[in-house]
Coordinates of C-alpha atoms in Angstrom, one line a residue:
X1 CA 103.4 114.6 111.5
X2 CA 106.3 113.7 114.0
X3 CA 105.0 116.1 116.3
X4 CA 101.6 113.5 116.0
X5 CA 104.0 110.6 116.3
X6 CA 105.4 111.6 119.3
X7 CA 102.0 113.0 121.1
X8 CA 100.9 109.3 120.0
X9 CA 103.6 107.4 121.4
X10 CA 103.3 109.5 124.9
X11 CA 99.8 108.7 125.0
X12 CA 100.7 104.8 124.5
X13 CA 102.8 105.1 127.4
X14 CA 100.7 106.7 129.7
X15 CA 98.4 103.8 128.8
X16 CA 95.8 106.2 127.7
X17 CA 94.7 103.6 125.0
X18 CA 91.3 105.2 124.0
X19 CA 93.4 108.7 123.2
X20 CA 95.9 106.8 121.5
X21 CA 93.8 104.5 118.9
X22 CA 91.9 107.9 118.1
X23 CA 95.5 109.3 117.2
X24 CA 96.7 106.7 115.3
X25 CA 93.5 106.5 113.1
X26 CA 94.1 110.5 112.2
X27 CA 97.8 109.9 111.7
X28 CA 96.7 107.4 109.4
X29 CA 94.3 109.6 107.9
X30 CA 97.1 112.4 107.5
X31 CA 99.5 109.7 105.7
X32 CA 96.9 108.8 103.6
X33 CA 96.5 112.4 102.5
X34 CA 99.8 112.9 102.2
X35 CA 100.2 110.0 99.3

């Protein structure tokens, strides 16, 4: 999950938006799981 975060947040920075918003919906996914 951190390791998700992280690969998330790198691909913020690199402005790689479309990447990003399809990694945040399957961290979301995975959190949601995880409750």
């Amino acid at each position: 999950m951190a390791r998700l975060e992280a690969v998330l947040a790198a691909a913020v920075a690199a402005e790689r938006f479309e990447e990003a918003a399809e990694l945040r919906d399957r961290l979301r996914q995975l959190r949601e799981a995880a409750q």
